[in-house]
Amino acid sequence: MQSYTIGQAARLLGVSPDTARRWADAGRVPTHRDDTGRRLIDGKDLAAFSVELAGSGGEEGGASYTSARNAFPGIVTAIKLGDVAAQVDIQAGPHRLVSLLTREAVEELGLEVGMEATARVKSTNVHIDRS
C-alpha cells in the first residue's frame, strides 16, 4: 500500500501543506510515522478523505482547473473491473474524474485504490497515466 507525506497529500488535495497538516493534527485524516519520523497518510485513507472533502462542496479551498485539456493529478478512489472493461475514478482536488478503459490497461498500469495517478482530459476522452 502506498503512503503519502503531508506535502504529497496536500498537492493531491489541491491545498497547502499547512492546511493538510492542520487536518492531520485535527484527526480528520489518520496518519502514522515511518522509521525516520515523517508523518505519512495511507493511500486508502487519503482516497476516502479526498472523496469526503469533495462531497463537502469544496469550501475548504483548493486548486481550480479551467481547461478541459489539462492534466489532473489526483488519487484513485475507486476501480470497478468487468470481464473486459473497467471504470477508474480519480479525485483531483475538488474534481472527480471517471475513465472507462480496458481491464487489461488497469492491470498493466497496476492501478489500485489509494494510488497516485493523473487523468488527462481532451474532448470526451480521459486517459490515465500512472505516476
Short mmCIF file of N, CA, C and O in Angstrom, two decimals:
data_model
loop_
_atom_site.label_atom_id
_atom_site.label_comp_id
_atom_site.label_asym_id
_atom_site.label_seq_id
_atom_site.Cartn_x
_atom_site.Cartn_y
_atom_site.Cartn_z
N MET A 1 0.85 -1.18 0.00
CA MET A 1 0.00 0.00 0.00
C MET A 1 0.89 1.24 0.00
O MET A 1 1.79 1.36 0.81
N GLN A 2 0.59 2.13 -0.88
CA GLN A 2 1.35 3.37 -0.99
C GLN A 2 0.93 4.34 0.11
O GLN A 2 -0.24 4.43 0.47
N SER A 3 1.90 5.02 0.68
CA SER A 3 1.65 6.07 1.67
C SER A 3 2.16 7.39 1.12
O SER A 3 3.04 7.42 0.26
N TYR A 4 1.61 8.49 1.64
CA TYR A 4 1.95 9.82 1.15
C TYR A 4 2.40 10.70 2.31
O TYR A 4 1.84 10.64 3.41
N THR A 5 3.39 11.55 2.03
CA THR A 5 3.79 12.56 3.01
C THR A 5 2.71 13.63 3.06
O THR A 5 1.85 13.71 2.16
N ILE A 6 2.77 14.48 4.06
CA ILE A 6 1.82 15.58 4.17
C ILE A 6 1.89 16.47 2.93
O ILE A 6 0.87 16.88 2.38
N GLY A 7 3.11 16.75 2.43
CA GLY A 7 3.27 17.58 1.24
C GLY A 7 2.67 16.95 0.00
O GLY A 7 2.02 17.63 -0.80
N GLN A 8 2.88 15.64 -0.18
CA GLN A 8 2.30 14.95 -1.33
C GLN A 8 0.78 14.95 -1.24
O GLN A 8 0.09 15.18 -2.23
N ALA A 9 0.26 14.68 -0.05
CA ALA A 9 -1.19 14.68 0.14
C ALA A 9 -1.77 16.06 -0.16
O ALA A 9 -2.81 16.17 -0.81
N ALA A 10 -1.09 17.10 0.29
CA ALA A 10 -1.57 18.46 0.04
C ALA A 10 -1.66 18.73 -1.46
O ALA A 10 -2.65 19.29 -1.94
N ARG A 11 -0.63 18.32 -2.21
CA ARG A 11 -0.64 18.55 -3.66
C ARG A 11 -1.81 17.81 -4.30
O ARG A 11 -2.51 18.35 -5.16
N LEU A 12 -2.06 16.57 -3.89
CA LEU A 12 -3.15 15.79 -4.46
C LEU A 12 -4.51 16.36 -4.11
O LEU A 12 -5.46 16.26 -4.89
N LEU A 13 -4.61 16.95 -2.93
CA LEU A 13 -5.88 17.54 -2.49
C LEU A 13 -6.07 18.97 -2.98
O LEU A 13 -7.15 19.54 -2.84
N GLY A 14 -5.01 19.56 -3.53
CA GLY A 14 -5.11 20.92 -4.04
C GLY A 14 -5.12 21.98 -2.95
O GLY A 14 -5.76 23.01 -3.09
N VAL A 15 -4.40 21.70 -1.84
CA VAL A 15 -4.33 22.65 -0.73
C VAL A 15 -2.86 22.85 -0.34
O VAL A 15 -1.98 22.15 -0.83
N SER A 16 -2.61 23.76 0.58
CA SER A 16 -1.24 23.98 1.05
C SER A 16 -0.84 22.88 2.03
O SER A 16 -1.71 22.27 2.67
N PRO A 17 0.46 22.64 2.17
CA PRO A 17 0.91 21.67 3.18
C PRO A 17 0.45 22.04 4.59
O PRO A 17 0.15 21.15 5.40
N ASP A 18 0.38 23.34 4.90
CA ASP A 18 -0.10 23.76 6.22
C ASP A 18 -1.54 23.33 6.45
O ASP A 18 -1.90 22.89 7.55
N THR A 19 -2.38 23.45 5.43
CA THR A 19 -3.77 23.03 5.56
C THR A 19 -3.85 21.52 5.78
O THR A 19 -4.57 21.06 6.67
N ALA A 20 -3.10 20.75 4.99
CA ALA A 20 -3.09 19.29 5.15
C ALA A 20 -2.59 18.91 6.55
O ALA A 20 -3.13 18.00 7.19
N ARG A 21 -1.59 19.60 7.03
CA ARG A 21 -1.04 19.34 8.36
C ARG A 21 -2.09 19.63 9.44
O ARG A 21 -2.25 18.87 10.39
N ARG A 22 -2.81 20.74 9.28
CA ARG A 22 -3.87 21.07 10.26
C ARG A 22 -4.96 20.00 10.26
O ARG A 22 -5.47 19.63 11.32
N TRP A 23 -5.34 19.52 9.07
CA TRP A 23 -6.34 18.45 9.01
C TRP A 23 -5.85 17.20 9.71
O TRP A 23 -6.60 16.55 10.44
N ALA A 24 -4.58 16.87 9.51
CA ALA A 24 -4.00 15.70 10.18
C ALA A 24 -3.95 15.91 11.69
O ALA A 24 -4.30 15.01 12.46
N ASP A 25 -3.53 17.11 12.12
CA ASP A 25 -3.48 17.42 13.56
C ASP A 25 -4.85 17.32 14.21
O ASP A 25 -4.98 16.92 15.36
N ALA A 26 -5.89 17.69 13.46
CA ALA A 26 -7.26 17.66 13.97
C ALA A 26 -7.87 16.27 13.89
O ALA A 26 -9.01 16.06 14.33
N GLY A 27 -7.14 15.31 13.32
CA GLY A 27 -7.64 13.94 13.22
C GLY A 27 -8.61 13.71 12.08
O GLY A 27 -9.27 12.68 12.02
N ARG A 28 -8.69 14.65 11.16
CA ARG A 28 -9.61 14.48 10.02
C ARG A 28 -9.13 13.42 9.05
O ARG A 28 -9.93 12.82 8.34
N VAL A 29 -7.83 13.21 9.00
CA VAL A 29 -7.24 12.15 8.18
C VAL A 29 -6.18 11.46 9.04
O VAL A 29 -5.33 12.12 9.64
N PRO A 30 -6.25 10.12 9.16
CA PRO A 30 -5.30 9.42 10.03
C PRO A 30 -3.89 9.40 9.45
O PRO A 30 -3.71 9.31 8.24
N THR A 31 -2.90 9.50 10.33
CA THR A 31 -1.50 9.45 9.93
C THR A 31 -0.75 8.45 10.80
O THR A 31 -1.24 8.03 11.85
N HIS A 32 0.43 8.10 10.33
CA HIS A 32 1.36 7.29 11.11
C HIS A 32 2.77 7.78 10.78
O HIS A 32 2.96 8.52 9.83
N ARG A 33 3.74 7.38 11.56
CA ARG A 33 5.12 7.82 11.33
C ARG A 33 5.94 6.66 10.80
O ARG A 33 5.78 5.52 11.20
N ASP A 34 6.86 7.01 9.87
CA ASP A 34 7.79 5.99 9.35
C ASP A 34 9.01 5.91 10.27
O ASP A 34 9.06 6.56 11.32
N ASP A 35 9.99 5.12 9.89
CA ASP A 35 11.18 4.90 10.72
C ASP A 35 11.98 6.18 10.95
O ASP A 35 12.72 6.27 11.93
N THR A 36 11.86 7.14 10.03
CA THR A 36 12.61 8.40 10.19
C THR A 36 11.79 9.47 10.90
O THR A 36 12.27 10.58 11.08
N GLY A 37 10.55 9.16 11.27
CA GLY A 37 9.72 10.11 11.99
C GLY A 37 8.81 10.95 11.12
O GLY A 37 8.06 11.78 11.63
N ARG A 38 8.89 10.76 9.79
CA ARG A 38 7.99 11.52 8.90
C ARG A 38 6.56 11.04 9.08
O ARG A 38 6.31 9.85 9.22
N ARG A 39 5.64 11.98 9.05
CA ARG A 39 4.22 11.63 9.15
C ARG A 39 3.71 11.24 7.77
O ARG A 39 3.89 11.98 6.81
N LEU A 40 3.04 10.09 7.69
CA LEU A 40 2.54 9.56 6.43
C LEU A 40 1.04 9.28 6.53
O LEU A 40 0.51 9.01 7.60
N ILE A 41 0.39 9.33 5.36
CA ILE A 41 -1.03 9.01 5.25
C ILE A 41 -1.15 7.83 4.30
O ILE A 41 -0.63 7.87 3.18
N ASP A 42 -1.82 6.76 4.73
CA ASP A 42 -2.04 5.61 3.85
C ASP A 42 -2.91 6.02 2.67
O ASP A 42 -3.83 6.83 2.81
N GLY A 43 -2.61 5.45 1.50
CA GLY A 43 -3.33 5.80 0.28
C GLY A 43 -4.83 5.61 0.38
O GLY A 43 -5.59 6.46 -0.09
N LYS A 44 -5.28 4.52 1.00
CA LYS A 44 -6.72 4.28 1.11
C LYS A 44 -7.38 5.34 2.00
O LYS A 44 -8.49 5.78 1.72
N ASP A 45 -6.68 5.75 3.07
CA ASP A 45 -7.23 6.80 3.94
C ASP A 45 -7.30 8.13 3.20
O ASP A 45 -8.27 8.88 3.32
N LEU A 46 -6.26 8.44 2.41
CA LEU A 46 -6.25 9.68 1.65
C LEU A 46 -7.33 9.66 0.57
O LEU A 46 -8.01 10.67 0.34
N ALA A 47 -7.53 8.51 -0.07
CA ALA A 47 -8.58 8.39 -1.08
C ALA A 47 -9.95 8.66 -0.47
O ALA A 47 -10.76 9.42 -1.01
N ALA A 48 -10.23 8.05 0.69
CA ALA A 48 -11.52 8.25 1.36
C ALA A 48 -11.70 9.71 1.78
O ALA A 48 -12.78 10.28 1.60
N PHE A 49 -10.64 10.32 2.30
CA PHE A 49 -10.73 11.71 2.73
C PHE A 49 -10.96 12.63 1.54
O PHE A 49 -11.73 13.59 1.63
N SER A 50 -10.31 12.35 0.40
CA SER A 50 -10.48 13.21 -0.77
C SER A 50 -11.92 13.18 -1.28
O SER A 50 -12.45 14.20 -1.71
N VAL A 51 -12.55 12.01 -1.22
CA VAL A 51 -13.95 11.91 -1.63
C VAL A 51 -14.84 12.67 -0.66
O VAL A 51 -15.74 13.42 -1.06
N GLU A 52 -14.57 12.52 0.65
CA GLU A 52 -15.33 13.25 1.66
C GLU A 52 -15.18 14.76 1.48
O GLU A 52 -16.15 15.52 1.53
N LEU A 53 -13.96 15.20 1.23
CA LEU A 53 -13.68 16.62 1.05
C LEU A 53 -14.41 17.18 -0.18
O LEU A 53 -15.01 18.25 -0.13
N ALA A 54 -14.37 16.43 -1.27
CA ALA A 54 -15.05 16.87 -2.49
C ALA A 54 -16.55 16.93 -2.29
O ALA A 54 -17.23 17.81 -2.82
N GLY A 55 -17.09 16.00 -1.50
CA GLY A 55 -18.53 15.97 -1.23
C GLY A 55 -18.99 17.10 -0.35
O GLY A 55 -20.18 17.42 -0.30
N SER A 56 -18.05 17.75 0.34
CA SER A 56 -18.42 18.85 1.23
C SER A 56 -18.64 20.15 0.47
O SER A 56 -18.86 21.19 1.08
N GLY A 57 -18.52 20.11 -0.85
CA GLY A 57 -18.78 21.30 -1.66
C GLY A 57 -17.54 22.12 -1.93
O GLY A 57 -17.62 23.18 -2.52
N GLY A 58 -16.38 21.63 -1.48
CA GLY A 58 -15.13 22.32 -1.78
C GLY A 58 -14.93 23.61 -1.03
O GLY A 58 -14.11 24.42 -1.42
N GLU A 59 -15.65 23.80 0.08
CA GLU A 59 -15.48 25.06 0.80
C GLU A 59 -14.13 25.15 1.49
O GLU A 59 -13.76 26.19 1.99
N GLU A 60 -13.36 24.07 1.49
CA GLU A 60 -12.04 24.08 2.09
C GLU A 60 -11.05 24.85 1.23
O GLU A 60 -9.97 25.17 1.65
N GLY A 61 -11.37 25.09 -0.03
CA GLY A 61 -10.45 25.78 -0.94
C GLY A 61 -9.62 24.76 -1.69
O GLY A 61 -9.61 23.59 -1.39
N GLY A 62 -8.89 25.22 -2.68
CA GLY A 62 -8.05 24.32 -3.45
C GLY A 62 -7.86 24.83 -4.85
O GLY A 62 -8.36 25.88 -5.22
N ALA A 63 -7.12 24.06 -5.61
CA ALA A 63 -6.82 24.45 -6.97
C ALA A 63 -8.07 24.40 -7.83
O ALA A 63 -8.96 23.59 -7.63
N SER A 64 -8.12 25.27 -8.81
CA SER A 64 -9.23 25.31 -9.74
C SER A 64 -8.68 25.07 -11.14
O SER A 64 -7.77 25.76 -11.57
N TYR A 65 -9.24 24.08 -11.84
CA TYR A 65 -8.81 23.77 -13.19
C TYR A 65 -9.86 24.31 -14.15
O TYR A 65 -11.04 24.09 -13.95
N THR A 66 -9.42 25.04 -15.16
CA THR A 66 -10.38 25.69 -16.04
C THR A 66 -10.39 25.14 -17.45
O THR A 66 -11.32 25.38 -18.18
N SER A 67 -9.35 24.46 -17.89
CA SER A 67 -9.29 23.97 -19.26
C SER A 67 -9.53 22.47 -19.31
O SER A 67 -8.97 21.71 -18.55
N ALA A 68 -10.37 22.06 -20.24
CA ALA A 68 -10.65 20.64 -20.38
C ALA A 68 -9.47 19.87 -20.93
O ALA A 68 -9.49 18.66 -20.98
N ARG A 69 -8.43 20.57 -21.37
CA ARG A 69 -7.26 19.90 -21.93
C ARG A 69 -6.12 19.80 -20.91
O ARG A 69 -4.97 19.69 -21.27
N ASN A 70 -6.45 19.84 -19.63
CA ASN A 70 -5.44 19.81 -18.58
C ASN A 70 -5.18 18.40 -18.07
O ASN A 70 -5.99 17.50 -18.24
N ALA A 71 -4.05 18.27 -17.39
CA ALA A 71 -3.75 17.07 -16.63
C ALA A 71 -4.27 17.29 -15.22
O ALA A 71 -4.12 18.37 -14.66
N PHE A 72 -4.91 16.28 -14.66
CA PHE A 72 -5.48 16.35 -13.32
C PHE A 72 -4.79 15.33 -12.43
O PHE A 72 -5.21 14.18 -12.35
N PRO A 73 -3.70 15.72 -11.74
CA PRO A 73 -3.07 14.77 -10.82
C PRO A 73 -4.00 14.55 -9.63
O PRO A 73 -4.61 15.49 -9.12
N GLY A 74 -4.13 13.31 -9.23
CA GLY A 74 -5.02 13.00 -8.12
C GLY A 74 -4.75 11.64 -7.55
O GLY A 74 -3.65 11.09 -7.68
N ILE A 75 -5.76 11.08 -6.94
CA ILE A 75 -5.64 9.79 -6.27
C ILE A 75 -6.79 8.90 -6.73
O ILE A 75 -7.92 9.36 -6.88
N VAL A 76 -6.49 7.64 -6.98
CA VAL A 76 -7.50 6.68 -7.41
C VAL A 76 -8.41 6.39 -6.22
O VAL A 76 -7.94 5.98 -5.16
N THR A 77 -9.72 6.62 -6.39
CA THR A 77 -10.67 6.41 -5.30
C THR A 77 -11.55 5.19 -5.51
O THR A 77 -12.14 4.70 -4.55
N ALA A 78 -11.66 4.68 -6.73
CA ALA A 78 -12.48 3.50 -6.99
C ALA A 78 -12.05 2.86 -8.29
O ALA A 78 -11.66 3.55 -9.24
N ILE A 79 -12.14 1.53 -8.33
CA ILE A 79 -11.89 0.77 -9.55
C ILE A 79 -12.97 -0.30 -9.62
O ILE A 79 -13.16 -1.06 -8.67
N LYS A 80 -13.69 -0.32 -10.74
CA LYS A 80 -14.70 -1.36 -10.96
C LYS A 80 -14.26 -2.16 -12.17
O LYS A 80 -14.19 -1.63 -13.28
N LEU A 81 -13.95 -3.43 -11.94
CA LEU A 81 -13.45 -4.29 -13.02
C LEU A 81 -14.56 -5.18 -13.55
O LEU A 81 -15.25 -5.84 -12.77
N GLY A 82 -14.71 -5.20 -14.86
CA GLY A 82 -15.59 -6.15 -15.52
C GLY A 82 -14.74 -7.21 -16.20
O GLY A 82 -13.52 -7.25 -16.02
N ASP A 83 -15.36 -8.06 -16.98
CA ASP A 83 -14.60 -9.08 -17.70
C ASP A 83 -13.64 -8.46 -18.71
O ASP A 83 -12.52 -8.92 -18.88
N VAL A 84 -14.08 -7.41 -19.41
CA VAL A 84 -13.28 -6.77 -20.44
C VAL A 84 -13.01 -5.30 -20.13
O VAL A 84 -11.90 -4.82 -20.32
N ALA A 85 -14.00 -4.60 -19.63
CA ALA A 85 -13.89 -3.16 -19.39
C ALA A 85 -13.68 -2.88 -17.90
O ALA A 85 -13.88 -3.74 -17.05
N ALA A 86 -13.28 -1.64 -17.62
CA ALA A 86 -13.07 -1.20 -16.24
C ALA A 86 -13.45 0.27 -16.13
O ALA A 86 -13.42 1.00 -17.11
N GLN A 87 -13.78 0.68 -14.92
CA GLN A 87 -14.05 2.08 -14.61
C GLN A 87 -13.09 2.49 -13.50
O GLN A 87 -12.98 1.81 -12.49
N VAL A 88 -12.40 3.61 -13.72
CA VAL A 88 -11.46 4.13 -12.73
C VAL A 88 -11.90 5.53 -12.35
O VAL A 88 -12.10 6.38 -13.23
N ASP A 89 -12.07 5.77 -11.05
CA ASP A 89 -12.42 7.09 -10.54
C ASP A 89 -11.19 7.73 -9.92
O ASP A 89 -10.48 7.07 -9.14
N ILE A 90 -10.95 8.99 -10.26
CA ILE A 90 -9.83 9.74 -9.69
C ILE A 90 -10.39 11.01 -9.08
O ILE A 90 -11.20 11.71 -9.70
N GLN A 91 -9.96 11.30 -7.85
CA GLN A 91 -10.31 12.54 -7.20
C GLN A 91 -9.11 13.46 -7.31
O GLN A 91 -8.04 13.15 -6.82
N ALA A 92 -9.26 14.56 -8.02
CA ALA A 92 -8.19 15.53 -8.24
C ALA A 92 -8.63 16.85 -7.62
O ALA A 92 -9.33 17.64 -8.25
N GLY A 93 -8.27 17.06 -6.37
CA GLY A 93 -8.78 18.23 -5.65
C GLY A 93 -10.28 18.13 -5.59
O GLY A 93 -10.81 17.10 -5.21
N PRO A 94 -11.02 19.16 -6.00
CA PRO A 94 -12.48 19.10 -5.94
C PRO A 94 -13.11 18.37 -7.13
O PRO A 94 -14.32 18.24 -7.20
N HIS A 95 -12.28 17.89 -8.05
CA HIS A 95 -12.79 17.28 -9.28
C HIS A 95 -12.76 15.75 -9.21
O HIS A 95 -11.74 15.17 -8.90
N ARG A 96 -13.89 15.12 -9.54
CA ARG A 96 -13.96 13.67 -9.67
C ARG A 96 -13.97 13.37 -11.16
O ARG A 96 -14.82 13.87 -11.91
N LEU A 97 -13.00 12.57 -11.59
CA LEU A 97 -12.92 12.18 -13.00
C LEU A 97 -13.11 10.68 -13.10
O LEU A 97 -12.57 9.93 -12.29
N VAL A 98 -13.88 10.26 -14.10
CA VAL A 98 -14.17 8.85 -14.29
C VAL A 98 -13.71 8.47 -15.69
O VAL A 98 -14.05 9.14 -16.67
N SER A 99 -12.93 7.39 -15.78
CA SER A 99 -12.46 6.93 -17.07
C SER A 99 -12.90 5.49 -17.29
O SER A 99 -12.79 4.66 -16.39
N LEU A 100 -13.40 5.22 -18.48
CA LEU A 100 -13.71 3.85 -18.88
C LEU A 100 -12.58 3.38 -19.77
O LEU A 100 -12.26 4.03 -20.76
N LEU A 101 -11.97 2.29 -19.40
CA LEU A 101 -10.85 1.74 -20.15
C LEU A 101 -10.89 0.23 -20.07
O LEU A 101 -11.78 -0.34 -19.43
N THR A 102 -9.96 -0.43 -20.71
CA THR A 102 -9.97 -1.89 -20.67
C THR A 102 -9.44 -2.39 -19.33
O THR A 102 -8.63 -1.72 -18.67
N ARG A 103 -9.89 -3.55 -18.96
CA ARG A 103 -9.38 -4.21 -17.74
C ARG A 103 -7.88 -4.44 -17.88
O ARG A 103 -7.13 -4.27 -16.93
N GLU A 104 -7.47 -4.81 -19.09
CA GLU A 104 -6.06 -5.04 -19.36
C GLU A 104 -5.22 -3.79 -19.07
O GLU A 104 -4.14 -3.88 -18.47
N ALA A 105 -5.71 -2.62 -19.45
CA ALA A 105 -4.98 -1.39 -19.20
C ALA A 105 -4.84 -1.12 -17.70
O ALA A 105 -3.77 -0.72 -17.23
N VAL A 106 -5.90 -1.35 -16.95
CA VAL A 106 -5.85 -1.17 -15.49
C VAL A 106 -4.80 -2.10 -14.89
O VAL A 106 -3.99 -1.70 -14.05
N GLU A 107 -4.80 -3.35 -15.35
CA GLU A 107 -3.84 -4.32 -14.82
C GLU A 107 -2.41 -3.99 -15.23
O GLU A 107 -1.49 -4.10 -14.42
N GLU A 108 -2.22 -3.55 -16.47
CA GLU A 108 -0.87 -3.19 -16.93
C GLU A 108 -0.33 -1.99 -16.16
O GLU A 108 0.87 -1.93 -15.87
N LEU A 109 -1.20 -1.02 -15.85
CA LEU A 109 -0.78 0.15 -15.08
C LEU A 109 -0.61 -0.17 -13.59
O LEU A 109 -0.01 0.61 -12.85
N GLY A 110 -1.15 -1.30 -13.17
CA GLY A 110 -1.07 -1.67 -11.76
C GLY A 110 -1.87 -0.74 -10.88
O GLY A 110 -1.50 -0.48 -9.73
N LEU A 111 -2.98 -0.22 -11.40
CA LEU A 111 -3.78 0.74 -10.64
C LEU A 111 -4.45 0.08 -9.45
O LEU A 111 -4.97 -1.02 -9.54
N GLU A 112 -4.44 0.80 -8.31
CA GLU A 112 -5.09 0.37 -7.09
C GLU A 112 -5.69 1.59 -6.41
O GLU A 112 -5.19 2.70 -6.57
N VAL A 113 -6.74 1.37 -5.62
CA VAL A 113 -7.31 2.46 -4.83
C VAL A 113 -6.23 2.98 -3.89
O VAL A 113 -5.49 2.22 -3.28
N GLY A 114 -6.11 4.30 -3.82
CA GLY A 114 -5.12 4.93 -2.96
C GLY A 114 -3.84 5.29 -3.67
O GLY A 114 -2.97 5.93 -3.10
N MET A 115 -3.73 4.91 -4.93
CA MET A 115 -2.52 5.18 -5.72
C MET A 115 -2.63 6.53 -6.41
O MET A 115 -3.70 6.94 -6.84
N GLU A 116 -1.52 7.21 -6.50
CA GLU A 116 -1.47 8.47 -7.23
C GLU A 116 -1.55 8.19 -8.73
O GLU A 116 -0.92 7.26 -9.23
N ALA A 117 -2.32 8.98 -9.44
CA ALA A 117 -2.45 8.84 -10.89
C ALA A 117 -2.85 10.20 -11.47
O ALA A 117 -3.29 11.09 -10.74
N THR A 118 -2.69 10.35 -12.76
CA THR A 118 -3.06 11.58 -13.44
C THR A 118 -4.08 11.28 -14.52
O THR A 118 -3.85 10.41 -15.35
N ALA A 119 -5.18 12.00 -14.49
CA ALA A 119 -6.18 11.90 -15.56
C ALA A 119 -5.89 13.03 -16.55
O ALA A 119 -5.76 14.18 -16.17
N ARG A 120 -5.77 12.67 -17.81
CA ARG A 120 -5.54 13.66 -18.86
C ARG A 120 -6.81 13.75 -19.70
O ARG A 120 -7.31 12.74 -20.17
N VAL A 121 -7.29 14.96 -19.85
CA VAL A 121 -8.59 15.16 -20.49
C VAL A 121 -8.42 15.94 -21.78
O VAL A 121 -7.80 16.99 -21.81
N LYS A 122 -8.96 15.40 -22.85
CA LYS A 122 -9.04 16.09 -24.13
C LYS A 122 -10.37 15.69 -24.75
O LYS A 122 -10.61 14.51 -24.97
N SER A 123 -11.19 16.66 -25.00
CA SER A 123 -12.52 16.42 -25.55
C SER A 123 -13.28 15.50 -24.61
O SER A 123 -13.39 15.76 -23.44
N THR A 124 -13.78 14.38 -25.11
CA THR A 124 -14.55 13.46 -24.28
C THR A 124 -13.73 12.27 -23.81
O THR A 124 -14.26 11.34 -23.22
N ASN A 125 -12.44 12.25 -24.07
CA ASN A 125 -11.59 11.12 -23.66
C ASN A 125 -10.79 11.47 -22.42
O ASN A 125 -10.20 12.53 -22.31
N VAL A 126 -10.76 10.54 -21.48
CA VAL A 126 -9.94 10.68 -20.28
C VAL A 126 -8.93 9.56 -20.31
O VAL A 126 -9.29 8.38 -20.37
N HIS A 127 -7.65 9.91 -20.29
CA HIS A 127 -6.57 8.93 -20.29
C HIS A 127 -5.92 8.91 -18.91
O HIS A 127 -5.78 9.97 -18.29
N ILE A 128 -5.52 7.75 -18.44
CA ILE A 128 -4.93 7.60 -17.12
C ILE A 128 -3.44 7.31 -17.28
O ILE A 128 -3.05 6.40 -18.01
N ASP A 129 -2.59 8.11 -16.61
CA ASP A 129 -1.15 7.88 -16.55
C ASP A 129 -0.80 7.48 -15.13
O ASP A 129 -1.25 8.13 -14.19
N ARG A 130 -0.02 6.45 -14.97
CA ARG A 130 0.45 6.10 -13.64
C ARG A 130 1.60 7.01 -13.28
O ARG A 130 2.47 7.27 -14.07
N SER A 131 1.57 7.56 -12.06
CA SER A 131 2.60 8.50 -11.62
C SER A 131 3.77 7.76 -11.02
O SER A 131 3.69 6.67 -10.59
#
